[in-house]
Coordinates of C-alpha atoms in Angstrom, one line a residue:
Chain A
M944 CA 18.7 14.8 -15.6
S945 CA 18.3 13.2 -19.1
G946 CA 14.9 13.4 -20.8
E947 CA 12.4 16.1 -20.5
D948 CA 9.7 13.7 -19.5
V949 CA 11.4 12.9 -16.2
D950 CA 8.8 13.2 -13.4
E951 CA 10.6 15.7 -11.1
I952 CA 9.3 16.6 -7.7
T953 CA 10.4 18.7 -4.7
K954 CA 9.8 17.7 -1.2
I955 CA 10.2 19.7 2.0
V956 CA 11.6 17.7 4.9
V957 CA 11.0 19.4 8.2
I958 CA 12.9 18.2 11.2
D959 CA 11.6 18.6 14.7
S960 CA 13.9 16.2 16.6
D961 CA 16.2 16.3 19.5
S962 CA 18.5 13.6 18.0
V963 CA 18.5 14.5 14.3
L964 CA 19.6 17.9 13.1
P965 CA 18.8 19.4 9.7
S966 CA 22.5 19.0 8.9
D967 CA 22.3 15.3 9.8
A968 CA 19.5 15.0 7.3
A969 CA 21.4 16.9 4.7
M970 CA 24.5 14.6 5.3
K971 CA 22.3 11.6 4.9
I972 CA 21.0 12.9 1.6
Y973 CA 24.5 13.8 0.4
E974 CA 25.6 10.3 1.2
S975 CA 22.8 8.7 -0.9
D976 CA 23.7 7.5 -4.3
V977 CA 21.0 9.2 -6.3
D978 CA 20.9 12.1 -8.7
I979 CA 19.1 14.8 -6.7
T980 CA 19.5 18.4 -5.6
I981 CA 19.1 19.5 -2.1
K982 CA 18.8 22.8 -0.4
E983 CA 19.2 23.3 3.3
T984 CA 16.9 25.7 5.0
C985 CA 16.2 26.9 8.5
F986 CA 13.6 24.3 9.2
G987 CA 15.0 21.3 7.3
T988 CA 15.9 20.6 3.8
M989 CA 14.3 20.7 0.3
V990 CA 15.0 17.8 -2.0
T991 CA 14.4 18.0 -5.7
G992 CA 14.9 15.3 -8.4
P993 CA 13.2 12.4 -10.1
R994 CA 10.2 11.1 -8.0
D995 CA 11.7 7.7 -7.3
S996 CA 15.0 9.1 -6.1
V997 CA 13.3 11.8 -3.9
E998 CA 11.0 9.3 -2.4
K999 CA 13.8 6.9 -1.6
V1000 CA 15.9 9.6 0.0
V1001 CA 13.1 11.0 1.9
A1002 CA 12.2 7.6 3.3
E1003 CA 15.8 7.2 4.5
V1004 CA 15.7 10.6 6.2
R1005 CA 12.4 9.8 7.8
A1006 CA 13.7 6.6 9.1
L1007 CA 16.3 8.5 11.2
D1008 CA 13.5 9.6 13.6
P1009 CA 10.2 8.6 12.1
N1010 CA 7.9 10.6 14.4
H1011 CA 9.9 13.7 14.4
V1012 CA 10.6 14.1 10.6
F1013 CA 7.7 15.6 8.6
V1014 CA 7.5 15.6 4.8
K1015 CA 5.4 17.4 2.3
Q1016 CA 5.5 18.0 -1.4
R1017 CA 6.3 21.5 -2.7
G1018 CA 4.9 22.9 -5.9
F1019 CA 7.8 25.1 -6.9
P1020 CA 11.4 23.8 -7.0
P1021 CA 14.0 25.7 -4.9
G1022 CA 15.3 28.8 -6.6
D1023 CA 12.4 29.0 -9.0
E1024 CA 12.3 32.7 -10.1
R1025 CA 8.6 33.0 -9.5
R1026 CA 9.1 32.2 -5.8
C1027 CA 12.8 32.9 -5.0
R1028 CA 13.4 35.9 -2.7
A1029 CA 16.5 36.8 -4.6
S1030 CA 14.6 37.7 -7.7
R1031 CA 11.5 39.0 -5.9
G1032 CA 13.3 41.6 -3.9
G1033 CA 13.2 39.8 -0.5
G1034 CA 10.5 39.1 2.0
P1035 CA 9.1 35.7 2.9
R1036 CA 8.0 33.6 0.0
P1037 CA 4.3 32.8 -0.5
G1038 CA 3.3 29.9 1.8
F1039 CA 6.1 30.6 4.3
H1040 CA 3.8 31.9 7.0
Y1041 CA 1.6 28.9 6.9
L1042 CA 4.6 26.5 7.1
R1043 CA 6.0 28.5 10.0
T1044 CA 2.7 28.3 11.9
E1045 CA 2.5 24.5 11.3
V1046 CA 6.2 24.1 12.3
A1047 CA 5.4 25.7 15.6
S1048 CA 2.9 23.0 16.4
L1049 CA 5.0 20.1 15.2
P1050 CA 6.3 19.3 18.8
I1051 CA 2.8 18.6 19.8
I1052 CA 2.2 16.3 16.9
S1053 CA 5.5 14.6 17.4
R1054 CA 4.8 13.8 21.0
A1055 CA 1.3 12.6 20.1
L1056 CA 2.7 10.3 17.4
D1057 CA 5.2 8.9 20.0
E1058 CA 2.3 8.2 22.3
Y1059 CA -0.3 7.1 19.7
E1060 CA 0.1 3.4 20.2
T1061 CA -0.4 3.7 23.9
Y1062 CA -2.9 6.4 23.9
N1063 CA -6.5 5.5 24.8
P1064 CA -9.0 8.4 24.7
S1065 CA -11.5 6.3 26.8
E1066 CA -9.1 6.4 29.7
K1067 CA -9.1 10.2 29.7
E1068 CA -10.1 11.7 33.0
E1069 CA -13.7 12.8 32.9
S1070 CA -14.4 16.3 34.2
P1071 CA -16.8 16.1 37.2
D1072 CA -20.4 16.9 36.5
K1073 CA -21.7 20.2 37.6
I1074 CA -23.2 20.2 41.1
S1075 CA -26.9 21.0 41.2
P1076 CA -27.9 24.2 43.1
S1077 CA -30.0 22.3 45.6
K1078 CA -27.1 20.0 46.5
L1079 CA -24.8 23.1 46.7
K1080 CA -27.3 24.7 49.0
D1081 CA -27.4 21.6 51.2
I1082 CA -23.6 21.6 51.5
I1083 CA -23.6 25.3 52.4
E1084 CA -26.2 24.9 55.1
S1085 CA -24.9 21.7 56.5
E1086 CA -23.1 21.7 59.8
L1087 CA -19.4 21.2 59.5
Chain B
M1383 CA -4.6 3.5 -0.7
A1384 CA -7.4 6.0 -0.7
K1385 CA -7.2 9.5 -2.1
I1386 CA -7.8 11.9 0.8
F1387 CA -8.7 15.4 0.3
I1388 CA -7.2 17.6 2.9
Y1389 CA -8.2 21.0 4.1
P1390 CA -6.2 23.3 4.6
T1391 CA -5.1 22.1 1.2
N1392 CA -1.4 22.9 1.6
S1393 CA -1.0 21.6 5.1
L1394 CA 2.3 20.0 6.1
I1395 CA 0.9 18.1 9.1
L1396 CA -2.1 16.6 7.2
S1397 CA -0.2 15.8 4.2
D1398 CA 2.4 14.0 6.3
L1399 CA -0.1 12.2 8.5
V1400 CA -2.1 10.9 5.5
E1401 CA 1.1 9.6 3.8
R1402 CA 2.4 8.2 7.1
F1403 CA -0.8 6.1 7.5
G1404 CA -0.6 4.8 4.0
H1405 CA -2.9 6.9 1.9
K1406 CA -2.5 9.5 -0.8
P1407 CA -3.1 13.2 0.1
L1408 CA -4.8 15.3 -2.5
A1409 CA -2.9 18.4 -1.8
M1410 CA -2.6 21.8 -3.4
M1411 CA 1.2 21.3 -3.9
E1412 CA 0.9 18.5 -6.3
K1413 CA -1.5 20.5 -8.5
I1414 CA 0.7 23.5 -8.4
R1415 CA 3.6 21.4 -9.5
E1416 CA 1.5 20.2 -12.5
K1417 CA 0.7 23.8 -13.3
I1418 CA 4.1 25.3 -13.2
T1419 CA 5.6 22.6 -15.3
T1420 CA 3.0 23.3 -17.9
V1421 CA 4.0 25.6 -20.7
G1422 CA 2.0 28.8 -20.8
V1423 CA 2.0 29.7 -17.2
D1424 CA 4.3 32.6 -16.7
S1425 CA 4.8 34.4 -13.5
P1426 CA 2.6 36.0 -10.8
P1427 CA 0.2 37.6 -11.1
I1428 CA -0.3 35.9 -14.4
N1429 CA -0.1 32.4 -12.8
I1430 CA -3.3 31.0 -14.2
T1431 CA -4.3 30.3 -17.7
P1432 CA -7.4 31.9 -19.4
E1433 CA -8.9 28.4 -19.2
D1434 CA -8.8 28.2 -15.4
P1435 CA -11.6 30.6 -14.5
K1436 CA -13.8 28.8 -17.1
L1437 CA -13.0 25.5 -15.5
G1438 CA -13.8 27.1 -12.1
L1439 CA -17.4 27.9 -13.4
K1440 CA -18.3 24.3 -12.6
Y1441 CA -17.9 25.2 -8.9
A1442 CA -18.6 28.9 -8.6
A1443 CA -21.0 31.2 -10.4
V1444 CA -19.9 33.7 -12.9
E1445 CA -20.6 36.6 -10.5
V1446 CA -17.9 35.6 -8.0
P1447 CA -14.4 37.0 -8.4
A1448 CA -12.3 35.4 -10.9
G1449 CA -9.8 34.6 -8.1
V1450 CA -12.3 32.3 -6.4
R1451 CA -13.0 30.6 -9.8
G1452 CA -9.2 30.3 -10.5
R1453 CA -8.6 28.7 -7.1
M1454 CA -11.6 26.5 -7.5
S1455 CA -10.3 25.3 -10.8
I1456 CA -7.5 23.7 -8.8
V1457 CA -9.3 22.7 -5.7
G1458 CA -12.6 21.6 -7.2
P1459 CA -11.2 18.7 -9.3
Q1460 CA -9.4 17.4 -6.2
I1461 CA -12.7 17.3 -4.3
D1462 CA -14.3 15.5 -7.2
E1463 CA -11.5 12.9 -7.1
A1464 CA -11.5 12.4 -3.3
E1465 CA -12.5 9.2 -1.7
A1466 CA -12.4 10.7 1.8
A1467 CA -11.8 14.1 3.3
I1468 CA -10.1 15.5 6.5
I1469 CA -11.1 19.0 7.3
V1470 CA -9.2 20.8 10.0
L1471 CA -11.0 23.8 11.4
D1472 CA -9.8 26.9 13.2
S1473 CA -6.6 27.3 11.2
A1474 CA -4.8 30.3 12.6
S1475 CA -3.3 31.4 9.4
A1476 CA -5.3 30.6 6.3
F1477 CA -3.5 33.1 4.2
G1478 CA -0.8 33.1 1.5
C1479 CA -1.9 31.0 -1.3
M1480 CA -4.9 29.9 1.0
G1481 CA -5.9 33.5 1.5
C1482 CA -9.4 33.6 0.1
A1483 CA -12.0 33.2 2.7
R1484 CA -14.7 32.6 0.2
T1485 CA -12.8 30.0 -1.5
N1486 CA -12.1 28.3 1.8
E1487 CA -15.8 28.3 2.6
L1488 CA -16.8 27.0 -0.8
T1489 CA -14.1 24.3 -0.5
K1490 CA -15.4 23.1 2.9
F1491 CA -19.0 23.3 1.7
L1492 CA -18.2 21.1 -1.4
A1493 CA -16.3 18.6 0.6
R1494 CA -19.2 18.3 3.1
Q1495 CA -21.7 18.0 0.3
K1496 CA -19.9 15.0 -1.2
D1497 CA -21.0 11.6 0.0
I1498 CA -17.6 10.4 1.3
P1499 CA -16.2 9.6 4.7
R1500 CA -15.3 12.8 6.4
L1501 CA -13.5 13.8 9.5
E1502 CA -13.6 17.2 11.0
V1503 CA -11.2 18.1 13.7
K1504 CA -9.8 21.3 15.2
Y1505 CA -6.1 22.4 15.1
P1506 CA -4.5 21.2 18.4
R1507 CA -3.3 23.9 20.8
T1508 CA -2.4 21.8 23.8
E1509 CA -0.6 18.5 24.4
E1510 CA -4.0 16.8 25.2
E1511 CA -5.6 18.2 22.0
G1512 CA -2.6 17.1 20.0
K1513 CA -3.1 13.5 21.2
D1514 CA -6.8 13.5 20.3
F1515 CA -6.0 15.2 16.9
V1516 CA -3.5 12.5 15.9
Y1517 CA -5.6 9.7 17.4
Q1518 CA -8.7 10.7 15.5
I1519 CA -6.9 11.2 12.2
A1520 CA -5.0 7.9 12.6
E1521 CA -8.1 5.9 13.4
F1522 CA -10.0 7.6 10.6
L1523 CA -7.3 6.7 8.1
K1524 CA -7.0 3.2 9.3
S1525 CA -10.8 2.7 9.0
L1526 CA -10.6 3.5 5.2
P1527 CA -10.2 0.7 2.7
N1528 CA -6.7 0.1 1.6
E1529 CA -7.0 -1.0 -2.0
E1530 CA -3.3 -1.9 -2.4
D1531 CA -4.1 -5.6 -2.2
E1532 CA -6.7 -5.5 -5.0
E1533 CA -4.3 -3.9 -7.5

């Protein structure tokens, strides 16, 4: 980390994959030859460093299982005193609940991405129209 | 690469999908990063500068709580900058840093007022809804101009 004007960003990498574990992603990041900091969390990893390096590493991790690895930027770096639980006396950090809610629906999104290329909404099964009362009456009164 | 305003503004799914399909998400996180790396912002609850509520006056009247104006000082410029918008309704947990219902209403209102391509979908709850959700967002993003070639 040389100059003060280095454009540092933090990205959250959330893994929702059967074949890639958060630890695999972390290993991939450790292997990379860039100057970044990572933190493993329960849902994935957080990567902090110069923008180019972070984007390069994140792209490598995403390539492990493209439809099952999700990435977003985070405002605060890991361990920032304004967010870190250690200095705030415990409890979930602000924003955690929203992330947890979204992580719960990631399997749906992952499978949808898997099937996106083949998905055709026009082929969806149409629900049958409601039957008219008169027709229903005819059916009831008809001889079986 | 179009600049896409997303609502909820800190959504992982939306931010990821927008990037995945080749556009730039205008998300809250980027703005927060800019703010916290700026000298003069200390710690919560003093996490806005005195200038922020003034900036928010462009989007919300002076009678509204300063919190709404403070939030709008971050969200408002993003809406101004946006070239398209994706609004996801029925968010089960719009709290945390999203936790102001009035700001959320105002955000959606301003995004709808703006004359830009807009997609409104609901959060998926089933597999089938998930497929529709991703399909609609992907097709919407693909329909937007990709200006990369022009640069």
